[in-house]
PDB file of C-alpha atoms in Angstrom:
ATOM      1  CA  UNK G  28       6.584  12.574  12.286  1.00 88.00           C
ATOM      2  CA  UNK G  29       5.368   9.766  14.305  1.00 96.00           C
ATOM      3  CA  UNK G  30       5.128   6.461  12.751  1.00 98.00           C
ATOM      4  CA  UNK G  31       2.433   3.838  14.135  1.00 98.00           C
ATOM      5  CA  UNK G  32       3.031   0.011  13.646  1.00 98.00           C
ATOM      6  CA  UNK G  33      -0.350  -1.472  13.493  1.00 98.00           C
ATOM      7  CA  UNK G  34      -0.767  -4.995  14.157  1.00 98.00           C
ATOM      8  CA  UNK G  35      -3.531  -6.618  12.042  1.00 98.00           C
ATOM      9  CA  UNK G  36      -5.551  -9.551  11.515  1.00 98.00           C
ATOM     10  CA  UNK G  37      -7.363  -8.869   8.621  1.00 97.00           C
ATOM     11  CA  UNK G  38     -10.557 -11.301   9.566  1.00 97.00           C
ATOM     12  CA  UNK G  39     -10.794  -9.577  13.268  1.00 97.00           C
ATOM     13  CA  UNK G  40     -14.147  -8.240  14.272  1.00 98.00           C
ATOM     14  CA  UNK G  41     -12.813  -5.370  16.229  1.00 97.00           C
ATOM     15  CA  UNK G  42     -10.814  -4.569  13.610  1.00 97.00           C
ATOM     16  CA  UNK G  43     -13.715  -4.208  11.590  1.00 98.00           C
ATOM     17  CA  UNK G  44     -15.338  -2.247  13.777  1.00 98.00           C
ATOM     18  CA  UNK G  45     -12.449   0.610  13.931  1.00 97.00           C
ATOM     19  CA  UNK G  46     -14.064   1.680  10.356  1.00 97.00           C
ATOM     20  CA  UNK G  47     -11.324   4.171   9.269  1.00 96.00           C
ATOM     21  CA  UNK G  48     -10.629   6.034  12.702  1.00 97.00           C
ATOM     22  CA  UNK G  49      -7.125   5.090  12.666  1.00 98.00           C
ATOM     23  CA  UNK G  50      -6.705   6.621   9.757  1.00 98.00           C
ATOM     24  CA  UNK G  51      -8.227   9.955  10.758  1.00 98.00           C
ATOM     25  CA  UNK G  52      -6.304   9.979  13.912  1.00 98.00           C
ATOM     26  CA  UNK G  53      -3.306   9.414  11.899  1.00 98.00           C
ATOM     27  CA  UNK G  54      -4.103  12.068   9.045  1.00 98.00           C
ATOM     28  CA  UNK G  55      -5.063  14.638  12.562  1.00 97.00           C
ATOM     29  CA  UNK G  56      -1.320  14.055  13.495  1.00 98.00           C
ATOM     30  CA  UNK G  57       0.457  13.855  10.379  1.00 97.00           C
ATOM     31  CA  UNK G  58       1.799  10.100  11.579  1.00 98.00           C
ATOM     32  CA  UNK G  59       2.429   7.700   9.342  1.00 98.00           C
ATOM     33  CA  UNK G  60       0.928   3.838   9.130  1.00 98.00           C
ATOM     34  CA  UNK G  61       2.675   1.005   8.678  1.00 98.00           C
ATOM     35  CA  UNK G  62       0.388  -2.248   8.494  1.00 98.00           C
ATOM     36  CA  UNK G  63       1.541  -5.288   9.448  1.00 98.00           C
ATOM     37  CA  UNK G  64      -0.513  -8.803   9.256  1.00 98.00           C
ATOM     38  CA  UNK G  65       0.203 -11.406  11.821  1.00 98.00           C
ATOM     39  CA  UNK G  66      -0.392 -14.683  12.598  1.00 98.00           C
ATOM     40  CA  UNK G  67      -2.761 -13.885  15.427  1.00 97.00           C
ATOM     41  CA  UNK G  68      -3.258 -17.871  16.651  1.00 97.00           C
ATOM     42  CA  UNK G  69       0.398 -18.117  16.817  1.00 97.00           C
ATOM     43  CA  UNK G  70      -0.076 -15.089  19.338  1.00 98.00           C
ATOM     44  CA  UNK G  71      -2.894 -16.417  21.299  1.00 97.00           C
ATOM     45  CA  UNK G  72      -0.918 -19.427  21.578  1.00 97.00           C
ATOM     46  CA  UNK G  73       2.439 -17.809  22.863  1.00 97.00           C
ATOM     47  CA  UNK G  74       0.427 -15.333  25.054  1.00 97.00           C
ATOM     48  CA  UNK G  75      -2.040 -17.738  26.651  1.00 95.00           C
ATOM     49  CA  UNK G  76      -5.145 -17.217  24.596  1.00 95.00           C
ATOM     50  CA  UNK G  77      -6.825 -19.593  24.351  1.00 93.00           C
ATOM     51  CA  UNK G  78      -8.943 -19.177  20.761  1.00 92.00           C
ATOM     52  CA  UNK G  79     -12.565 -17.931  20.628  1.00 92.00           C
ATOM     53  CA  UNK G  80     -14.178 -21.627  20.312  1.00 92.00           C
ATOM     54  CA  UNK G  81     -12.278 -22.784  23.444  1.00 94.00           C
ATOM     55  CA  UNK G  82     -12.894 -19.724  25.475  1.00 95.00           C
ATOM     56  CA  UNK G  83     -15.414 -20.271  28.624  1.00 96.00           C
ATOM     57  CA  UNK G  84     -19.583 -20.004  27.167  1.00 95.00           C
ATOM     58  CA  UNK G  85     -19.605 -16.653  28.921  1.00 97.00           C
ATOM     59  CA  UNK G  86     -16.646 -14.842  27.014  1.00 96.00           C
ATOM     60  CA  UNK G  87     -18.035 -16.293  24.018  1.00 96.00           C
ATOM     61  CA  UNK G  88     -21.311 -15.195  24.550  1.00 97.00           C
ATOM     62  CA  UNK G  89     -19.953 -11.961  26.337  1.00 97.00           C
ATOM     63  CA  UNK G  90     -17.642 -11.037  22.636  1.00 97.00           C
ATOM     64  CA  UNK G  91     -20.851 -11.307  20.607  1.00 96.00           C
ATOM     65  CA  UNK G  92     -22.939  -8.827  22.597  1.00 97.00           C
ATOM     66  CA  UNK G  93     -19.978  -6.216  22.401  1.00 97.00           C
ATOM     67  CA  UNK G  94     -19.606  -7.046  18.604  1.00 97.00           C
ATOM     68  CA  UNK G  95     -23.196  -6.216  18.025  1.00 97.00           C
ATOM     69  CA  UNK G  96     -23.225  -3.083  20.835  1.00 97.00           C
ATOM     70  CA  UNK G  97     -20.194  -1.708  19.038  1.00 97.00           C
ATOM     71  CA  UNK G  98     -21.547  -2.184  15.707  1.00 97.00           C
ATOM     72  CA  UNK G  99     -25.013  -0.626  17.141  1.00 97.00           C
ATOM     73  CA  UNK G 100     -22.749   2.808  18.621  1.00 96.00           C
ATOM     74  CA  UNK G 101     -21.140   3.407  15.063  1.00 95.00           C
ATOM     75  CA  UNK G 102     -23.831   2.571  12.826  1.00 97.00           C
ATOM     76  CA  UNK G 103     -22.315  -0.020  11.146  1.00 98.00           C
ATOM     77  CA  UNK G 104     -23.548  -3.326   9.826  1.00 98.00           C
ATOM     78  CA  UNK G 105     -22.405  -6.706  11.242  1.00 98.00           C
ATOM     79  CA  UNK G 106     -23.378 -10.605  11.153  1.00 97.00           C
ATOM     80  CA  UNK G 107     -22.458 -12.121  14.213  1.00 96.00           C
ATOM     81  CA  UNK G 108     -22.154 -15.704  12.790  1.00 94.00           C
ATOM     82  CA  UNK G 109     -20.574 -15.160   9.442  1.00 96.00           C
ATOM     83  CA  UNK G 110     -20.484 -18.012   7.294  1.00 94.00           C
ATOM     84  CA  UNK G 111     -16.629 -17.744   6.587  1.00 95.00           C
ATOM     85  CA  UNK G 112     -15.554 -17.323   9.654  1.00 94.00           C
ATOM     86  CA  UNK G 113     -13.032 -18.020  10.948  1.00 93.00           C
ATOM     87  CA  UNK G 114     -11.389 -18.929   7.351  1.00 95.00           C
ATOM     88  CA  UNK G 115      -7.886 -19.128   6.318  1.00 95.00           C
ATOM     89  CA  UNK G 116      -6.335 -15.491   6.597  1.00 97.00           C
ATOM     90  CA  UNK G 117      -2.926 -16.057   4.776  1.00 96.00           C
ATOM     91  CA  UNK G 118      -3.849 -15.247   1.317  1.00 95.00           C
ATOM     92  CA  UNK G 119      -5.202 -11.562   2.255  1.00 96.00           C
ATOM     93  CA  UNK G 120      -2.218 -11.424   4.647  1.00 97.00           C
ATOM     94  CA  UNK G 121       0.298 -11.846   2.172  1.00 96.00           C
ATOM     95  CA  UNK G 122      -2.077  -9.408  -0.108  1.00 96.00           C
ATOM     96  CA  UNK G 123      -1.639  -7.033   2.181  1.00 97.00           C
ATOM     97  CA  UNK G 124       1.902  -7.098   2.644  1.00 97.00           C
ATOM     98  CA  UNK G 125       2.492  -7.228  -1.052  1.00 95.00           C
ATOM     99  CA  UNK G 126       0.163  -4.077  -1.424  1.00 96.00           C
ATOM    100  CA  UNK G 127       2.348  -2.202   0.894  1.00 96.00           C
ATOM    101  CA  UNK G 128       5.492  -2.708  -0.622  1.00 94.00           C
ATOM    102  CA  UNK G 129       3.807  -2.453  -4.115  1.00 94.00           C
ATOM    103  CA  UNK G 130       2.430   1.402  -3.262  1.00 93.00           C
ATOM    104  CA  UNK G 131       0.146   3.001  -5.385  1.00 92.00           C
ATOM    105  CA  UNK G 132      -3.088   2.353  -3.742  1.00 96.00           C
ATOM    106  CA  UNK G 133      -4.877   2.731  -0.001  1.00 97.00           C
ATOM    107  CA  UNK G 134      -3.806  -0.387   2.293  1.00 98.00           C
ATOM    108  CA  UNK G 135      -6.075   1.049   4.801  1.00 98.00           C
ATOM    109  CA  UNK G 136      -8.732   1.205   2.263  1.00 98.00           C
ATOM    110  CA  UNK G 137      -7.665  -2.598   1.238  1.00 98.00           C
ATOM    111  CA  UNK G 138      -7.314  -4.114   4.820  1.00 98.00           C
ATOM    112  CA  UNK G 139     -11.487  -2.885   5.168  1.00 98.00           C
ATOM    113  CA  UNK G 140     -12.461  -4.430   2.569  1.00 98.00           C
ATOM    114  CA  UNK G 141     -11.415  -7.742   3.599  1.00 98.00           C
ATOM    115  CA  UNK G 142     -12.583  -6.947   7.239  1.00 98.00           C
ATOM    116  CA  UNK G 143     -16.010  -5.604   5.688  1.00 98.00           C
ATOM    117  CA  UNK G 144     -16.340  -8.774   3.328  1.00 98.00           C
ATOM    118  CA  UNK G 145     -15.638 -11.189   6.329  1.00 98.00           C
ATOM    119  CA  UNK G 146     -18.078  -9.671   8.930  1.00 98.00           C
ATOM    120  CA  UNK G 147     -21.112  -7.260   6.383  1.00 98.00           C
ATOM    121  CA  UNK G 148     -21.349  -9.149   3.339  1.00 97.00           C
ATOM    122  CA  UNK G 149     -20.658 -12.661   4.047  1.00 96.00           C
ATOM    123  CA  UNK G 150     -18.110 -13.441   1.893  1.00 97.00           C
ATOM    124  CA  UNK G 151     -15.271 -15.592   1.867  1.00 97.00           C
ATOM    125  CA  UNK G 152     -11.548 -13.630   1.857  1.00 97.00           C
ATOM    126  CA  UNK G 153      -9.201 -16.579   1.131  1.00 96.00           C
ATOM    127  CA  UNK G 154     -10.499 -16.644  -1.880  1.00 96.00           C
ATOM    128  CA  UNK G 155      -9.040 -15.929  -4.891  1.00 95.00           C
ATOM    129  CA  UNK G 156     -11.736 -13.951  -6.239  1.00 97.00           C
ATOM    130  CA  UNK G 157     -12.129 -11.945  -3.423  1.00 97.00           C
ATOM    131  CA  UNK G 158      -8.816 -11.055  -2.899  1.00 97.00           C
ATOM    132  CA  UNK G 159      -8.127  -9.583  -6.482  1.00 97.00           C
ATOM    133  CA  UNK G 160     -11.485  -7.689  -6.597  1.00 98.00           C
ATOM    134  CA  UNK G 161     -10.048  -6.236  -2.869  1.00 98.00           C
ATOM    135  CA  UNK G 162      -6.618  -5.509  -4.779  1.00 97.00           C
ATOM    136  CA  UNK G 163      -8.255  -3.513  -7.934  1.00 97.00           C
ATOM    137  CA  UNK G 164     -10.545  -2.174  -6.324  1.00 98.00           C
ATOM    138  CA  UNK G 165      -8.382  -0.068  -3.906  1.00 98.00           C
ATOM    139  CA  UNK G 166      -5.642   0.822  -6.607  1.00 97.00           C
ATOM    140  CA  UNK G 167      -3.516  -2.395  -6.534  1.00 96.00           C
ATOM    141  CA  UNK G 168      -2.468  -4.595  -9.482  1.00 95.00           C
ATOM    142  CA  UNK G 169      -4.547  -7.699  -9.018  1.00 95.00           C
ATOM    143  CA  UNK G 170      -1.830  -9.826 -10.228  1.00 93.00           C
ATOM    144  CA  UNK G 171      -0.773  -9.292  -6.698  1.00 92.00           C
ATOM    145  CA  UNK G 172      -2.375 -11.911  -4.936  1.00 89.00           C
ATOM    146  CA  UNK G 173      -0.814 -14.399  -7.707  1.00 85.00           C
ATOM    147  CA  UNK G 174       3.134 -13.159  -7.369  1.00 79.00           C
ATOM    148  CA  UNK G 175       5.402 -12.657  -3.772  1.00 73.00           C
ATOM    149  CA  UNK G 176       3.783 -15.423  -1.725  1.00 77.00           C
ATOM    150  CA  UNK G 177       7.231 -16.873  -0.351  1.00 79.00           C
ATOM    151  CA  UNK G 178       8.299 -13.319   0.063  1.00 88.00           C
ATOM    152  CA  UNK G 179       4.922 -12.373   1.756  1.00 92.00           C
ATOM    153  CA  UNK G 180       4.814 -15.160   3.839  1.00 94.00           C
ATOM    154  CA  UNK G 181       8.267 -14.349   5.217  1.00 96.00           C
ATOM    155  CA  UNK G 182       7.161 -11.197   6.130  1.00 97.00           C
ATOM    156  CA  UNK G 183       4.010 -12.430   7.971  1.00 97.00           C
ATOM    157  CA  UNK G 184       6.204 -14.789   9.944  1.00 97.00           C
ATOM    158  CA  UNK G 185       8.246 -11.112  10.694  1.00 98.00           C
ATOM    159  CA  UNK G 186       5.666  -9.226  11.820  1.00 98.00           C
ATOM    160  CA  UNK G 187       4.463 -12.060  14.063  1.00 98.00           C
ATOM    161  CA  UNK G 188       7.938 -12.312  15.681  1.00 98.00           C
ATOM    162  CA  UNK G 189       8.380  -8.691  15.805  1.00 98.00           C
ATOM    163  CA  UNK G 190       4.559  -8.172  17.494  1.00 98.00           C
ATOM    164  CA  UNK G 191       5.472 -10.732  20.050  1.00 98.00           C
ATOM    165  CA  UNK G 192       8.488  -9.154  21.271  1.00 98.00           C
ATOM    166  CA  UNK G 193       6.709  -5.584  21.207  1.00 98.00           C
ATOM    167  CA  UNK G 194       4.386  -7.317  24.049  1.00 97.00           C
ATOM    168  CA  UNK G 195       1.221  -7.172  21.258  1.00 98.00           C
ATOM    169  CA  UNK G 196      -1.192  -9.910  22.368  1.00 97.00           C
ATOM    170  CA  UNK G 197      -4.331  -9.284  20.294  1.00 97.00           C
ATOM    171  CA  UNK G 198      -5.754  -7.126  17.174  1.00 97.00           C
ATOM    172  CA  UNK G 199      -6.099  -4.605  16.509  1.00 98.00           C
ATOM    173  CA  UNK G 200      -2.915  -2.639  18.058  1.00 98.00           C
ATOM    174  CA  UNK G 201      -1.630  -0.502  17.409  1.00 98.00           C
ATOM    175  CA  UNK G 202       2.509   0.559  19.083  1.00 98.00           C
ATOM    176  CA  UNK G 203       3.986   3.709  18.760  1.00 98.00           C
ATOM    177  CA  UNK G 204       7.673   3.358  20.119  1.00 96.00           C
ATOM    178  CA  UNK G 205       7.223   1.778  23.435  1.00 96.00           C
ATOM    179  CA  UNK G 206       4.025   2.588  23.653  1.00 98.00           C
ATOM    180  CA  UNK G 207       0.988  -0.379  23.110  1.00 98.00           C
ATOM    181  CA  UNK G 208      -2.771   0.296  22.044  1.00 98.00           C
ATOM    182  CA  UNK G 209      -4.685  -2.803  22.532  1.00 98.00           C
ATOM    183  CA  UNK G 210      -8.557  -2.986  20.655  1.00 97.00           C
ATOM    184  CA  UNK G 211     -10.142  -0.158  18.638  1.00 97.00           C
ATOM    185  CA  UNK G 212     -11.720   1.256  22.026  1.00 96.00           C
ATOM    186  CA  UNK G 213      -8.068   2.329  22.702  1.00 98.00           C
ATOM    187  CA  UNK G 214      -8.117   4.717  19.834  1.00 98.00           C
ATOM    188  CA  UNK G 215      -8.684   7.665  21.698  1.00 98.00           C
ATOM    189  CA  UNK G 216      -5.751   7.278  24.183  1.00 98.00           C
ATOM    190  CA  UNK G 217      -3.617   7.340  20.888  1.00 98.00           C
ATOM    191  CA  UNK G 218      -5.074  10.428  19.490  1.00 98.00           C
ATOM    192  CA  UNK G 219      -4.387  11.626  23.241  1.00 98.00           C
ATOM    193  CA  UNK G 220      -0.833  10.239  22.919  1.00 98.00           C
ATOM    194  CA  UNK G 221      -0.015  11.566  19.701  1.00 98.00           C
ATOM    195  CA  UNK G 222      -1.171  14.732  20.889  1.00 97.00           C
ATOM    196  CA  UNK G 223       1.307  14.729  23.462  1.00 95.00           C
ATOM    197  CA  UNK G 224       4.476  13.931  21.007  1.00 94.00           C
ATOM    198  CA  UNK G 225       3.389  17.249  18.942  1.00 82.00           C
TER     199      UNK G 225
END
């Protein structure tokens, strides 16, 4: 079975927009998912990206219009300027990661809720409130967001290491082996690629 690594930021807007396709090209193939937060300005930084605000007027400008022509193509609902954002992502991070190694519930389920709370309904993810609503409501122990924060932040730190030396320079991606997806436009090449492994 083929496993896929995904590399998340769990306040990215193209992560938003994947919806759950990942997770129906995964089911297609019988692959597995492994999610795995990163520090994503720690990767912009060691990669030579320079963060959204200090990016020319044009690629700023330029992101927008795909956000909201993506959005547009799969019918889903956006704000372009959301109030909490960019916010701190370590507390749903950590969440995450402590979801996943909890089991019981639907991390995919859990990672869109925080990406559909940052960029459709305005709402801030690094907070408390927000993050234990995400955990019960996808089948996680809300306590969660309260217990494994050293642990969790460890394994954030991990993942970031791990992404960097996998060549993973943005989110979403998603790696399969050798092989790097970069941006939920690239989803198609990995149903193509999984394809190819059956």
């Amino acid at each position: 079975m083929a496993e896929i690594d995904y590399y998340c930021f769990p306040i990215s807007p193209f992560s938003y927009l994947a919806g759950r396709r990942l997770e129906d090209v995964a089911g297609k193939h019988s692959a597995s998912i492994t999610y795995k937060p990163v520090e994503l300005m720690r990767i912009f930084a060691e990669t030579g990206t320079p963060p959204v605000k200090d990016r020319h007027p044009s690629r700023q400008t330029y992101r927008l219009r795909e956000i909201e022509r993506v959005a547009e193509a799969e019918g889903m609902p956006v704000n372009l300027q959301p109030h909490y954002f960019p916010t701190n992502p370590v507390p749903v991070s950590v969440a995450i990661i402590a979801a996943q190694e909890a089991g019981g519930g639907d991390v995919g389920e859990l990672l869109r809720f925080f990406l559909r709370a940052t960029w459709a309904e305005d709402r801030d993810v690094a907070d408390d409130s927000v993050v234990r609503e995400g955990l019960s409501s996808c089948g996680f122990d809300p306590d969660l967001a309260d217990s494994g924060m050293l642990s969790g932040l460890e394994t954030l730190q991990r993942n970031t290491e791990e992404a960097l030396k996998r060549h993973v320079f943005g989110s979403p991606t998603y790696v399969i082996g050798e092989e790097v997806f970069w941006g939920q436009d690239r989803l198609p090449h990995l149903d193509a690629y999984l394809a190819k492994l059956a």
